[in-house]
Amino acid sequence: CMYEFSLSGLITLVMTSIVPPVVIPREASVKTVMQWSCLMWGAASLLGCGEASSALEQTGASSALATLSQAETTNPWRTTAPMQLERASMSPVPLNSGLVLFAGGHVRNAPYQTTTSELYNPFSNTWQSTGGLNRERVQGAIVKLDSGKVLWAGGTNSGGMTADAELYDPDTGTWSWTGRLLMRRWEHDATLLNSGKVLITGGDVIRKNESGYDVQEGARSAELYDPATGTFSFGGNVGHDTYSSAPARLYSGEVLLVSGNTQRVVLYNPDTNSWREAAPIPTLRRGYSSTDLFTVTRLYSGSVLVVGGPKVDVYDPYNDRWTSAAPMNYPREKHTATLLFSGKVLVTGGDVAQSEVYDPSTNTWTVVGNIPNPARGASASLLHTGQVLVFGAQFDFRTTASVFTP
């Protein structure tokens, strides 16, 4: 006898004989889903599971899979299901569970800020309520701690700039008070250090002058939050106005701080709680009136990508030097930049519809589709699924977020 085998038939035979039908429960962990995905498409490596679909498309093994892959390639963006409350001016935070915390922000009606919080489930595209803040707040610094809790420090509320801070506990779904900042501060950043402490940098602060009056100015010093004691302490003098600045934690544990309106760049040493000068950045980004007009992203190599305006700069921390990278196809400001699991960087928004991905290995930019809402000043979060969620532009009231699938 003679038998004729097609490649698609061989793949189907192997798949059905080796891997029985599997139903993955909704509550399955991301790790479990990824393990099954890699097993089902065994031709792909663990770091490149998504490449298997293109290989199958070329062999014609699955027309349904080919159609899905083509749709995802041409339409990498979608919007989420509507959330419970329309809001703006806040930064979503992915939790250890994979859920995403949406808390506070601006609302349309008085008092124009909210204490409400809700959780987005990216696996089921659904929303659920969770505990609300003790006080409404916007434009503070929010970061997930090593414990899995979320710190929100400073910002503004109906009483103006504030120094108070709160902690969200995902296990209980509640917010509780923690220590207060040394100075009232807003539009600042929070960087989780290797020690588990949090470095607070940038933004505007209110301090007392020699006459005892409140003075609002760009921050020239930093603060440290210690989760073990729930207190804030002095984080050293930076040496210049850091209102418009962006930090990036290096592999060494130090924090690189790049500021607008100056070419000065500084490094924070957590071991000595002090700052020192780094090589000045080549591009002087002038006229910035907000803290998020440029982005600073640490790459897998350890180098740092600075994007904003017509030029792109790369910092080499091992040799303390800067080089120029290829320019974007669509220069922008007040955008987001997110390091993907692949090592590439997604840059989107800034009132530019076209999203781009930067590949450090080739020093090239590729347009990857149009974001549904390209508003300036949004926040981007890398989800456990490898997707990127974008939301929260100031006063850009929305009930849905944008989600990018690489």
Coordinates of C-alpha atoms in Angstrom, one line a residue:
C1 CA 0.0 0.0 0.0
M2 CA 1.0 3.6 -0.5
Y3 CA 0.0 6.5 1.7
E4 CA 0.1 10.2 0.9
F5 CA 0.6 12.6 3.8
S6 CA 0.1 16.3 3.7
L7 CA 2.0 18.5 6.2
S8 CA -1.2 19.8 7.6
G9 CA -2.4 16.3 8.1
L10 CA 0.8 15.3 9.8
I11 CA 0.6 18.3 12.2
T12 CA -3.0 17.5 13.0
L13 CA -2.1 13.8 13.6
V14 CA 0.7 14.7 15.9
M15 CA -1.3 17.3 17.8
T16 CA -4.4 15.1 18.3
S17 CA -2.3 12.0 19.3
I18 CA 0.0 13.8 21.7
V19 CA -2.1 16.6 23.2
P20 CA -5.7 15.6 24.2
P21 CA -8.4 18.2 24.1
V22 CA -7.9 20.7 26.9
V23 CA -10.2 23.1 28.6
I24 CA -8.4 25.8 30.4
P25 CA -10.5 27.2 33.2
R26 CA -11.1 30.9 33.4
E27 CA -9.3 31.2 36.7
A28 CA -6.2 29.5 35.3
S29 CA -3.0 31.4 35.9
V30 CA -1.2 33.2 33.2
K31 CA 1.7 30.8 33.6
T32 CA -0.6 27.9 33.0
V33 CA -2.1 29.4 29.9
M34 CA 1.4 30.2 28.5
Q35 CA 2.6 26.7 29.2
W36 CA -0.3 25.2 27.3
S37 CA 0.1 27.7 24.5
C38 CA 3.8 26.7 24.1
L39 CA 2.9 23.0 24.3
M40 CA 0.2 23.3 21.6
W41 CA 2.5 25.2 19.3
G42 CA 5.6 23.3 20.1
A43 CA 7.5 24.7 17.1
A44 CA 7.9 28.0 19.0
S45 CA 10.4 28.6 21.7
L46 CA 9.3 29.8 25.1
L47 CA 10.3 33.3 24.3
G48 CA 8.6 33.3 20.9
C49 CA 5.4 31.4 21.3
G50 CA 3.6 33.9 19.1
E51 CA 5.8 33.1 16.1
A52 CA 4.3 29.6 15.7
S53 CA 1.0 30.9 14.2
S54 CA 2.9 32.5 11.3
A55 CA 4.7 29.2 10.6
L56 CA 1.4 27.4 10.6
E57 CA -0.1 30.0 8.3
Q58 CA 2.6 29.4 5.7
T59 CA 1.9 25.6 5.7
G60 CA -1.8 26.1 5.5
A61 CA -2.2 24.0 8.6
S62 CA -5.1 26.0 10.1
S63 CA -7.1 28.5 8.1
A64 CA -8.9 29.6 11.2
L65 CA -5.6 30.3 12.9
A66 CA -4.4 32.1 9.9
T67 CA -7.4 34.4 9.8
L68 CA -7.0 35.2 13.5
S69 CA -3.3 36.0 13.1
Q70 CA -3.9 38.2 10.1
A71 CA -6.6 40.1 12.1
E72 CA -4.3 40.6 15.0
T73 CA -1.5 41.8 12.7
T74 CA -3.7 44.4 11.0
N75 CA -5.6 45.4 14.1
P76 CA -3.4 45.1 17.2
W77 CA -5.5 47.6 19.1
R78 CA -8.9 47.1 20.7
T79 CA -10.9 48.8 23.5
T80 CA -12.0 47.2 26.8
A81 CA -15.6 46.6 27.9
P82 CA -17.0 49.8 29.5
M83 CA -15.9 50.4 33.1
Q84 CA -18.3 51.2 35.9
L85 CA -17.4 54.9 36.1
E86 CA -16.2 57.4 33.5
R87 CA -12.9 58.8 34.7
A88 CA -9.7 60.5 33.7
S89 CA -6.3 61.6 35.0
M90 CA -5.2 58.4 36.7
S91 CA -2.7 55.6 36.2
P92 CA -3.8 52.0 36.2
V93 CA -1.7 49.5 38.1
P94 CA -1.4 45.8 37.3
L95 CA -1.6 43.6 40.5
N96 CA 0.1 40.3 41.2
S97 CA -3.1 38.5 40.4
G98 CA -3.1 39.9 36.8
L99 CA -6.0 42.2 37.6
V100 CA -5.6 45.9 37.0
L101 CA -6.4 48.6 39.6
F102 CA -8.2 51.8 38.5
A103 CA -8.4 54.2 41.4
G104 CA -9.4 57.8 41.9
G105 CA -9.0 60.3 39.0
H106 CA -11.1 63.2 37.7
V107 CA -14.8 62.9 37.1
R108 CA -17.2 65.3 35.3
N109 CA -19.3 66.3 38.3
A110 CA -18.5 68.0 41.6
P111 CA -16.3 67.5 43.5
Y112 CA -14.7 66.6 40.1
Q113 CA -12.4 64.0 41.8
T114 CA -13.4 60.5 43.0
T115 CA -12.5 58.1 45.7
T116 CA -14.0 55.1 43.8
S117 CA -11.8 52.2 42.6
E118 CA -12.5 49.2 40.3
L119 CA -10.6 46.2 39.0
Y120 CA -10.2 45.2 35.3
N121 CA -9.8 41.5 34.5
P122 CA -7.9 41.3 31.1
F123 CA -8.6 37.5 30.9
S124 CA -12.4 37.9 30.9
N125 CA -12.6 41.6 29.8
T126 CA -14.8 42.4 32.8
W127 CA -14.9 44.9 35.6
Q128 CA -15.6 44.6 39.3
S129 CA -15.8 47.1 42.2
T130 CA -13.3 47.2 45.0
G131 CA -12.7 49.4 48.0
G132 CA -12.5 53.2 47.6
L133 CA -9.8 55.6 48.6
N134 CA -10.1 57.4 51.9
R135 CA -9.9 60.7 50.1
E136 CA -10.2 61.7 46.5
R137 CA -6.9 62.3 44.7
V138 CA -5.4 62.8 41.2
Q139 CA -1.9 63.4 39.8
G140 CA 0.0 61.7 42.6
A141 CA 2.6 58.9 42.3
I142 CA 1.3 55.3 42.4
V143 CA 3.5 52.1 42.5
K144 CA 3.1 48.4 43.3
L145 CA 5.3 47.3 46.2
D146 CA 7.1 44.0 46.7
S147 CA 4.4 42.9 49.0
G148 CA 1.8 43.3 46.3
K149 CA 0.2 46.3 48.0
V150 CA -0.1 49.6 46.1
L151 CA 1.2 52.9 47.3
W152 CA -0.4 56.2 46.2
A153 CA 1.5 59.2 47.6
G154 CA 0.7 62.9 47.3
G155 CA -1.2 64.5 44.4
T156 CA -4.1 66.9 44.6
N157 CA -7.7 66.8 45.9
S158 CA -10.4 69.2 46.6
G159 CA -8.2 70.9 49.2
G160 CA -5.2 71.4 46.8
M161 CA -1.8 69.7 46.9
T162 CA -1.5 67.0 49.5
A163 CA 1.3 65.1 51.4
D164 CA -0.8 62.2 52.6
A165 CA -0.5 58.7 51.2
E166 CA -2.6 55.5 51.1
L167 CA -2.0 51.8 50.7
Y168 CA -4.2 49.4 48.7
D169 CA -4.3 45.8 49.9
P170 CA -5.5 43.4 47.1
D171 CA -6.2 40.7 49.6
T172 CA -8.8 42.7 51.4
G173 CA -9.7 45.1 48.7
T174 CA -9.3 48.1 51.0
W175 CA -7.3 51.3 51.3
S176 CA -5.6 52.4 54.5
W177 CA -3.6 55.5 55.5
T178 CA 0.2 55.3 55.7
G179 CA 2.9 58.0 56.4
R180 CA 3.0 61.5 55.0
L181 CA 5.4 63.0 52.5
L182 CA 7.8 65.5 54.0
M183 CA 6.4 68.1 51.5
R184 CA 3.2 68.4 49.6
R185 CA 3.9 67.2 46.1
W186 CA 2.1 66.5 42.8
E187 CA 2.9 65.3 39.3
H188 CA 5.9 63.3 40.7
D189 CA 7.2 59.8 40.1
A190 CA 7.6 56.8 42.3
T191 CA 10.4 54.2 41.6
L192 CA 10.6 50.9 43.4
L193 CA 14.1 50.2 44.5
N194 CA 15.9 46.8 44.9
S195 CA 15.6 47.2 48.7
G196 CA 11.8 47.4 48.4
K197 CA 11.8 51.1 49.4
V198 CA 10.3 53.7 47.0
L199 CA 12.1 56.7 45.7
I200 CA 9.9 59.8 45.1
T201 CA 11.3 62.3 42.5
G202 CA 10.2 65.3 40.5
G203 CA 7.0 67.2 40.4
D204 CA 6.1 70.4 42.2
V205 CA 6.4 70.8 45.9
I206 CA 5.2 73.4 48.5
R207 CA 7.8 74.5 51.0
K208 CA 8.0 77.2 53.6
N209 CA 10.2 80.1 52.7
E210 CA 12.3 82.2 55.1
S211 CA 9.2 84.3 56.0
G212 CA 7.1 81.3 56.7
Y213 CA 4.9 81.5 53.6
D214 CA 4.1 78.6 51.3
V215 CA 6.1 78.6 48.0
Q216 CA 5.3 76.3 45.2
E217 CA 8.3 75.3 43.0
G218 CA 9.9 72.5 41.1
A219 CA 11.2 69.8 43.4
R220 CA 15.0 69.9 44.0
S221 CA 15.1 67.0 46.5
A222 CA 13.8 63.5 46.7
E223 CA 12.1 61.4 49.3
L224 CA 12.2 57.7 50.4
Y225 CA 9.2 55.6 51.5
D226 CA 10.0 52.6 53.7
P227 CA 7.1 50.0 53.6
A228 CA 8.5 48.4 56.8
T229 CA 7.9 51.5 58.9
G230 CA 5.3 53.2 56.7
T231 CA 7.3 56.5 56.8
F232 CA 8.9 58.9 54.4
S233 CA 12.4 60.3 54.8
F234 CA 14.8 62.7 53.0
G235 CA 16.1 61.2 49.7
G236 CA 18.9 63.6 49.1
N237 CA 19.3 66.9 47.2
V238 CA 19.2 66.4 43.4
G239 CA 20.9 69.7 42.7
H240 CA 18.5 71.2 40.1
D241 CA 14.8 71.7 39.4
T242 CA 13.3 68.3 38.6
Y243 CA 9.7 69.3 38.0
S244 CA 9.8 67.9 34.5
S245 CA 11.8 64.7 34.9
A246 CA 11.6 60.9 34.4
P247 CA 13.4 58.2 36.3
A248 CA 14.6 54.7 35.3
R249 CA 16.0 52.1 37.7
L250 CA 19.2 50.6 36.4
Y251 CA 20.4 47.0 36.8
S252 CA 23.0 48.3 39.3
G253 CA 20.2 49.4 41.6
E254 CA 20.9 53.1 40.9
V255 CA 18.2 55.4 39.5
L256 CA 18.8 57.5 36.4
L257 CA 16.9 60.8 36.4
V258 CA 16.6 62.8 33.2
S259 CA 15.1 66.3 33.4
G260 CA 13.6 68.7 30.8
N261 CA 14.9 72.2 30.3
T262 CA 18.4 71.1 31.1
Q263 CA 21.0 68.7 29.8
R264 CA 22.0 67.7 33.3
V265 CA 21.5 64.0 34.2
V266 CA 21.9 62.6 37.7
L267 CA 22.2 59.2 39.3
Y268 CA 20.8 58.2 42.7
N269 CA 22.8 55.7 44.8
P270 CA 20.5 54.0 47.3
D271 CA 23.4 52.7 49.3
T272 CA 24.6 56.2 50.2
N273 CA 21.2 58.0 49.7
S274 CA 23.0 60.5 47.5
W275 CA 23.0 61.9 44.0
R276 CA 25.9 62.3 41.5
E277 CA 26.3 63.7 38.0
A278 CA 26.1 61.5 35.0
A279 CA 27.1 62.4 31.4
P280 CA 24.9 65.2 30.1
I281 CA 22.2 64.2 27.6
P282 CA 22.9 65.4 24.0
T283 CA 19.3 66.7 23.4
L284 CA 18.0 69.7 25.3
R285 CA 14.3 69.3 25.6
R286 CA 13.0 72.8 26.2
G287 CA 9.7 74.3 27.1
Y288 CA 8.2 71.4 28.9
S289 CA 5.4 72.4 31.2
S290 CA 4.4 68.9 32.4
T291 CA 6.3 65.9 33.8
D292 CA 5.4 63.4 31.1
L293 CA 6.4 65.0 27.8
F294 CA 9.3 62.6 27.3
T295 CA 9.8 59.0 28.4
V296 CA 12.7 57.1 29.9
T297 CA 12.8 53.3 29.5
R298 CA 15.4 50.8 30.6
L299 CA 16.0 48.2 27.9
Y300 CA 16.9 44.5 28.4
S301 CA 20.5 45.4 27.6
G302 CA 20.6 47.8 30.5
S303 CA 20.8 50.8 28.3
V304 CA 18.1 53.5 28.7
L305 CA 16.0 54.8 25.8
V306 CA 14.9 58.5 26.0
V307 CA 12.0 59.4 23.6
G308 CA 10.4 62.8 23.2
G309 CA 10.5 65.4 20.4
P310 CA 12.3 64.8 17.1
K311 CA 15.3 63.0 18.5
V312 CA 15.9 59.7 20.4
D313 CA 18.8 59.3 22.8
V314 CA 20.3 56.1 24.4
Y315 CA 22.3 56.1 27.6
D316 CA 24.9 53.5 28.2
P317 CA 25.3 53.1 32.0
Y318 CA 28.3 50.9 31.8
N319 CA 30.4 53.5 30.0
D320 CA 28.5 56.7 31.1
R321 CA 27.9 57.9 27.6
W322 CA 25.1 58.8 25.3
T323 CA 24.4 57.9 21.6
S324 CA 21.7 58.8 19.2
A325 CA 19.1 56.3 18.1
A326 CA 17.1 56.2 14.9
P327 CA 14.3 58.8 14.9
M328 CA 10.6 57.8 15.1
N329 CA 8.5 57.8 12.0
Y330 CA 6.1 60.2 13.9
P331 CA 7.8 62.3 16.5
R332 CA 5.7 63.0 19.6
E333 CA 5.5 64.3 23.1
K334 CA 3.3 63.4 26.2
H335 CA 3.2 59.8 24.9
T336 CA 3.8 56.5 26.6
A337 CA 6.6 54.0 26.2
T338 CA 6.4 50.4 27.3
L339 CA 9.0 47.7 27.3
L340 CA 7.4 44.5 25.9
F341 CA 8.3 41.0 26.8
S342 CA 10.1 40.7 23.4
G343 CA 12.5 43.4 24.4
K344 CA 11.0 45.9 22.0
V345 CA 9.5 49.2 23.1
L346 CA 5.9 50.3 22.2
V347 CA 5.5 54.0 21.9
T348 CA 2.0 55.4 21.4
G349 CA -0.2 58.4 21.9
G350 CA 0.9 62.0 22.2
D351 CA -2.0 63.1 19.9
V352 CA -0.5 60.8 17.2
A353 CA -2.7 58.0 16.0
Q354 CA 0.0 55.8 14.7
S355 CA 1.8 53.6 17.2
E356 CA 5.4 52.5 16.8
V357 CA 7.6 49.8 18.1
Y358 CA 11.3 50.3 18.5
D359 CA 13.6 47.3 18.1
P360 CA 16.9 47.8 19.9
S361 CA 18.6 45.0 18.1
T362 CA 18.2 46.7 14.7
N363 CA 17.8 50.3 15.8
T364 CA 14.6 50.6 13.8
W365 CA 11.0 51.8 14.3
T366 CA 8.0 50.1 12.8
V367 CA 4.4 51.5 12.7
V368 CA 2.1 48.9 14.2
G369 CA -1.4 50.4 13.9
N370 CA -3.5 53.2 15.2
I371 CA -4.5 53.5 18.9
P372 CA -8.3 54.1 19.4
N373 CA -7.5 57.1 21.7
P374 CA -4.2 58.9 21.0
A375 CA -4.7 61.5 23.8
R376 CA -1.7 63.2 25.3
G377 CA -0.5 62.4 28.8
A378 CA -2.0 58.9 29.2
S379 CA -0.4 56.0 31.2
A380 CA 0.5 52.6 29.9
S381 CA 0.7 49.3 31.8
L382 CA 2.2 46.0 30.7
L383 CA -0.2 43.3 31.6
H384 CA 0.6 39.7 32.6
T385 CA -0.8 38.6 29.2
G386 CA 2.0 40.6 27.4
Q387 CA -0.6 43.1 26.2
V388 CA -0.4 46.8 27.0
L389 CA -3.2 48.8 28.5
V390 CA -3.3 52.6 27.9
F391 CA -5.6 55.0 29.8
G392 CA -5.8 58.0 32.0
A393 CA -5.0 61.1 30.0
Q394 CA -5.7 64.3 32.0
F395 CA -9.3 65.4 31.7
D396 CA -9.8 62.9 28.9
F397 CA -12.9 61.3 30.3
R398 CA -13.4 57.7 29.1
T399 CA -15.3 54.5 30.1
T400 CA -12.9 52.3 28.1
A401 CA -9.2 51.7 27.9
S402 CA -7.1 50.8 24.8
V403 CA -5.4 47.5 24.7
F404 CA -2.5 46.6 22.4
T405 CA -1.7 42.9 21.5
P406 CA 1.9 42.5 20.2

